[in-house]
Short mmCIF file of N, CA and C and ligand atoms in Angstrom, two decimals:
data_model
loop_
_atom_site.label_atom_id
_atom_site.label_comp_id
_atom_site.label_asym_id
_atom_site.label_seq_id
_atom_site.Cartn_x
_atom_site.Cartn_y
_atom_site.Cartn_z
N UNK Z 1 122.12 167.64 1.43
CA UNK Z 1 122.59 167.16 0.11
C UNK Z 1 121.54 167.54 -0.92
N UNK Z 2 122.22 168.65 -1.76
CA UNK Z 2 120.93 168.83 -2.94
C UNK Z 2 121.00 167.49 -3.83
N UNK Z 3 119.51 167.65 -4.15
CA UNK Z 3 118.15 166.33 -4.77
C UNK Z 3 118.63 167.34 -6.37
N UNK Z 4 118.68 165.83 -7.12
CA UNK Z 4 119.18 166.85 -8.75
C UNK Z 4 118.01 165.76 -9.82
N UNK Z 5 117.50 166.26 -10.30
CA UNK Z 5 116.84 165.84 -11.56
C UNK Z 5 117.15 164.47 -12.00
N UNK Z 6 116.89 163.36 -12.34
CA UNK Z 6 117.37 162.62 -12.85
C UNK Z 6 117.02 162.17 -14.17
N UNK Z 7 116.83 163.51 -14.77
CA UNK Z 7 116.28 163.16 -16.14
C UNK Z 7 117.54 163.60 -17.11
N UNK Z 8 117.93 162.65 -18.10
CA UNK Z 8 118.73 163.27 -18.94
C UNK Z 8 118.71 164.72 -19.76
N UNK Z 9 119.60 165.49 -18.97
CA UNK Z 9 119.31 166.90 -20.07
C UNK Z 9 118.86 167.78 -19.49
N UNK Z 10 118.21 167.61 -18.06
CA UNK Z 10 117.81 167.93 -17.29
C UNK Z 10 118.94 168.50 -15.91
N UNK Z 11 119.06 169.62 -15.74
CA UNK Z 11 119.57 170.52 -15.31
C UNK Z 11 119.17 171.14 -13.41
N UNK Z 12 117.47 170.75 -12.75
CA UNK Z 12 117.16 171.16 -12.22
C UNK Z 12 117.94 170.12 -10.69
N UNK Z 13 117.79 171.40 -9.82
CA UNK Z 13 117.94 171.35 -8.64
C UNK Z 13 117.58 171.22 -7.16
N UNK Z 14 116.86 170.84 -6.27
CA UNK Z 14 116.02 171.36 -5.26
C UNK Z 14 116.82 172.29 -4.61
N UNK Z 15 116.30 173.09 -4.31
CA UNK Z 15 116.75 174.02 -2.84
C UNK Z 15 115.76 174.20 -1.99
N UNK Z 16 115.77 173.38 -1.04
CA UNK Z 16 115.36 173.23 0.46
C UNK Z 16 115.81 172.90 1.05
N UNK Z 17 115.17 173.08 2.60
CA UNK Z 17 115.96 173.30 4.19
C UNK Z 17 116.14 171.20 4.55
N UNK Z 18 115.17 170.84 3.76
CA UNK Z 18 115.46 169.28 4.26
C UNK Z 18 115.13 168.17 2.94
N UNK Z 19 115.56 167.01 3.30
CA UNK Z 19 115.24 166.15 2.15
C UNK Z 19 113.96 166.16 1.47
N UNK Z 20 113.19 166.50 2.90
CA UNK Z 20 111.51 166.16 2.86
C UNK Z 20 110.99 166.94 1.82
N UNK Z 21 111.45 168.32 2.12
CA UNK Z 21 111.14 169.83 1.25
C UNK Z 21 111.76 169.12 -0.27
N UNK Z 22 112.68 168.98 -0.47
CA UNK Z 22 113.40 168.78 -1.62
C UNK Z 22 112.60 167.48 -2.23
N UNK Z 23 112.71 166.51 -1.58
CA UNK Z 23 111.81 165.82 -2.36
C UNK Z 23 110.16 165.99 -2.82
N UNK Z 24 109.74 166.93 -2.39
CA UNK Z 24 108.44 167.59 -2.63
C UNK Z 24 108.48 168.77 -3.69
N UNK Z 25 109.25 169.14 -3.81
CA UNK Z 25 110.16 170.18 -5.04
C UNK Z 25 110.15 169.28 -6.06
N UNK Z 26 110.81 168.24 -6.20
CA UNK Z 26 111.05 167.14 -6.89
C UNK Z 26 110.07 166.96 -7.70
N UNK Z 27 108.89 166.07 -7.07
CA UNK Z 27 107.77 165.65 -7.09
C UNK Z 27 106.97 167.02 -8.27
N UNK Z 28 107.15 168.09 -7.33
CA UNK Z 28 106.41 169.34 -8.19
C UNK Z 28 107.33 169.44 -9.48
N UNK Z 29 108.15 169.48 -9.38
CA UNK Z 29 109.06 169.84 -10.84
C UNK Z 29 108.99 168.36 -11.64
N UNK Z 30 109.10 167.66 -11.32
CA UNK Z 30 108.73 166.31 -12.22
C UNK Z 30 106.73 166.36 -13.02
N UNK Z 31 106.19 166.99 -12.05
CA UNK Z 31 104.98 167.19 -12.41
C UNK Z 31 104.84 168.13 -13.56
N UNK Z 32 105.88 169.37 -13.32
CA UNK Z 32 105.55 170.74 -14.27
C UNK Z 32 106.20 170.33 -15.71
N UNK Z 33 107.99 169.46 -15.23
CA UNK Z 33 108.42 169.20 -16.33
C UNK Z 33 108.63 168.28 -17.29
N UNK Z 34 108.10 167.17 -16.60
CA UNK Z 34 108.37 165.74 -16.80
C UNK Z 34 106.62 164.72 -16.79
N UNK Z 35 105.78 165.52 -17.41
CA UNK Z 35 104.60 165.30 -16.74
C UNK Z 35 104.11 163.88 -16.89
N UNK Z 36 104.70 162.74 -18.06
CA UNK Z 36 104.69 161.83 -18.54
C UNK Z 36 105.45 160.93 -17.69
N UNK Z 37 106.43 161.31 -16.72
CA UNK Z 37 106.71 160.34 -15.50
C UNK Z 37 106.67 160.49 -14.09
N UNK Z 38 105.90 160.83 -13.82
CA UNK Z 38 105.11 160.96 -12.62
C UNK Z 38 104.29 160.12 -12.13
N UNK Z 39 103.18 159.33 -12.95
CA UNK Z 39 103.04 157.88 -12.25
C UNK Z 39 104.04 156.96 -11.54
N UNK Z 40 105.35 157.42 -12.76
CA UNK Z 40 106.21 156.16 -12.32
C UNK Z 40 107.23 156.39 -11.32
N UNK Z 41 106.77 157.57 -10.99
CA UNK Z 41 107.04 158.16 -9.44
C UNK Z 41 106.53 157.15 -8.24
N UNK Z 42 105.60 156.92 -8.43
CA UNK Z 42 104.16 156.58 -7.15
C UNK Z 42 104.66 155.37 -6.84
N UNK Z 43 105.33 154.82 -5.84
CA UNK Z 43 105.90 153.51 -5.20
C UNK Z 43 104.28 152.89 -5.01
N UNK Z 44 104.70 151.47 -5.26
CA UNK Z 44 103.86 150.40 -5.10
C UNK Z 44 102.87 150.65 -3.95
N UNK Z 45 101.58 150.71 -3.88
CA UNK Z 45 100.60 150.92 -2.56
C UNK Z 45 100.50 152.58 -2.29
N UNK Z 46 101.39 153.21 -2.98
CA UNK Z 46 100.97 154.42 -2.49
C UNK Z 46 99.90 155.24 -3.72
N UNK Z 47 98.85 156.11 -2.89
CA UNK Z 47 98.15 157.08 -4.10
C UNK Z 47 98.61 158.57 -3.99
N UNK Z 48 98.21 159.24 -5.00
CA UNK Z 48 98.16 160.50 -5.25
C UNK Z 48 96.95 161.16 -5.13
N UNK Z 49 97.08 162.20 -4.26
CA UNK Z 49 95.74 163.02 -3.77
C UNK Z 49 96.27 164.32 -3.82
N UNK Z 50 94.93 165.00 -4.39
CA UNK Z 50 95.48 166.33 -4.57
C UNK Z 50 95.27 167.23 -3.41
N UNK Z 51 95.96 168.15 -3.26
CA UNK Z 51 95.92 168.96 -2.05
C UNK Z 51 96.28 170.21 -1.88
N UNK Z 52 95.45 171.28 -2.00
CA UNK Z 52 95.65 172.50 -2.43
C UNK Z 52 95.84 172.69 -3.56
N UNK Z 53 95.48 172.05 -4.87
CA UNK Z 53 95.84 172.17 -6.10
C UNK Z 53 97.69 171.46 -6.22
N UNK Z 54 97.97 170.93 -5.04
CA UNK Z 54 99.56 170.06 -5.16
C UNK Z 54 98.91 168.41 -5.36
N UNK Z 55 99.50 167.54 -5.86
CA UNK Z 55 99.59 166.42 -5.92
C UNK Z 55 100.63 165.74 -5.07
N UNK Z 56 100.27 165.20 -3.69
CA UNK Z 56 100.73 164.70 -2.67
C UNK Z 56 100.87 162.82 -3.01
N UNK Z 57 101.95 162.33 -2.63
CA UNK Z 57 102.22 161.15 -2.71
C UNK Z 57 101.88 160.61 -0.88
N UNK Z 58 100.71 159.63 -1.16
CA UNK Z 58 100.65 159.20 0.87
C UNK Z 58 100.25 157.79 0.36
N UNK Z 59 99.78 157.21 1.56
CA UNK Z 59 99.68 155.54 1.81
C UNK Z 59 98.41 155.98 1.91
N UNK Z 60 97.12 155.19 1.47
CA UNK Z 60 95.88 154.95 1.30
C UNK Z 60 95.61 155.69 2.66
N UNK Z 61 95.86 154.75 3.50
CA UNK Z 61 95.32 155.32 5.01
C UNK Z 61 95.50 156.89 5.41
N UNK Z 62 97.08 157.41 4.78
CA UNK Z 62 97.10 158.58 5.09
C UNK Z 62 95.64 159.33 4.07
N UNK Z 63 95.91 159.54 3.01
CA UNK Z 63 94.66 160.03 2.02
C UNK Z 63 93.51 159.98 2.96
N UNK Z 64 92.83 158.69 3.67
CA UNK Z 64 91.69 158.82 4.18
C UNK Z 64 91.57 159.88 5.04
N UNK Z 65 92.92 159.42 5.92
CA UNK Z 65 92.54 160.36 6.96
C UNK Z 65 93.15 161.59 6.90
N UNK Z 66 93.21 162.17 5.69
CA UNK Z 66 93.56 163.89 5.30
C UNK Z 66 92.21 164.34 5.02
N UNK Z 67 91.70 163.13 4.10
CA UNK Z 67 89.97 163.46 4.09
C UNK Z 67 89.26 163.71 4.87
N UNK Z 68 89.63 162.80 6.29
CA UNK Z 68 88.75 163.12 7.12
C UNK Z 68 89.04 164.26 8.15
N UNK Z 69 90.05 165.19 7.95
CA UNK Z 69 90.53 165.98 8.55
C UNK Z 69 90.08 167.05 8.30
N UNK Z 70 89.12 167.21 6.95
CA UNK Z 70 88.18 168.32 6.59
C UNK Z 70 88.96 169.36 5.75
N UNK Z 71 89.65 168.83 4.98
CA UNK Z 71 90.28 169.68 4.15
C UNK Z 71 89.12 170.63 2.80
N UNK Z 72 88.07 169.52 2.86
CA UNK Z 72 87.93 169.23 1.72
C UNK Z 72 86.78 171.11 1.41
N UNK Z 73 85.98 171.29 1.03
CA UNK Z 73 85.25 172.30 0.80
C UNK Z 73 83.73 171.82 0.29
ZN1 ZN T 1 113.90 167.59 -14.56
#
């Protein structure tokens, strides 16, 4: 089931193989186009960590332990 914009006026689409993909499309296109609601993206308890230059939505615990997975440089 394509994921559609829910911004008035707003036209965009995901195309990906799964929700997961699409909602990560989402996330990025809300970031590029919508850059002023994107906090109000971030469900209660969860942070935003950047990752590869992407801004990833995880649960505290996940973040730690992406950190500690040695991403970092
Ligand atoms: Zn949009």
């Amino acid at each position: 089931m394509p994921l559609r914009c829910e911004k008035p006026g707003c036209r965009w689409t995901a195309i990906a193989p799964s929700s997961a993909a699409a909602r990560e499309q989402y996330r990025e296109h809300l970031k590029d186009e919508h850059t002023t609601e994107v906090d109000a993206e971030i469900p209660e308890g969860m942070v935003q960590v950047k990752v590869d230059g992407e801004w990833k939505t995880m649960t505290p615990e996940e973040a730690k332990s992406f950190h500690e997975d040695g991403h970092g440089d």
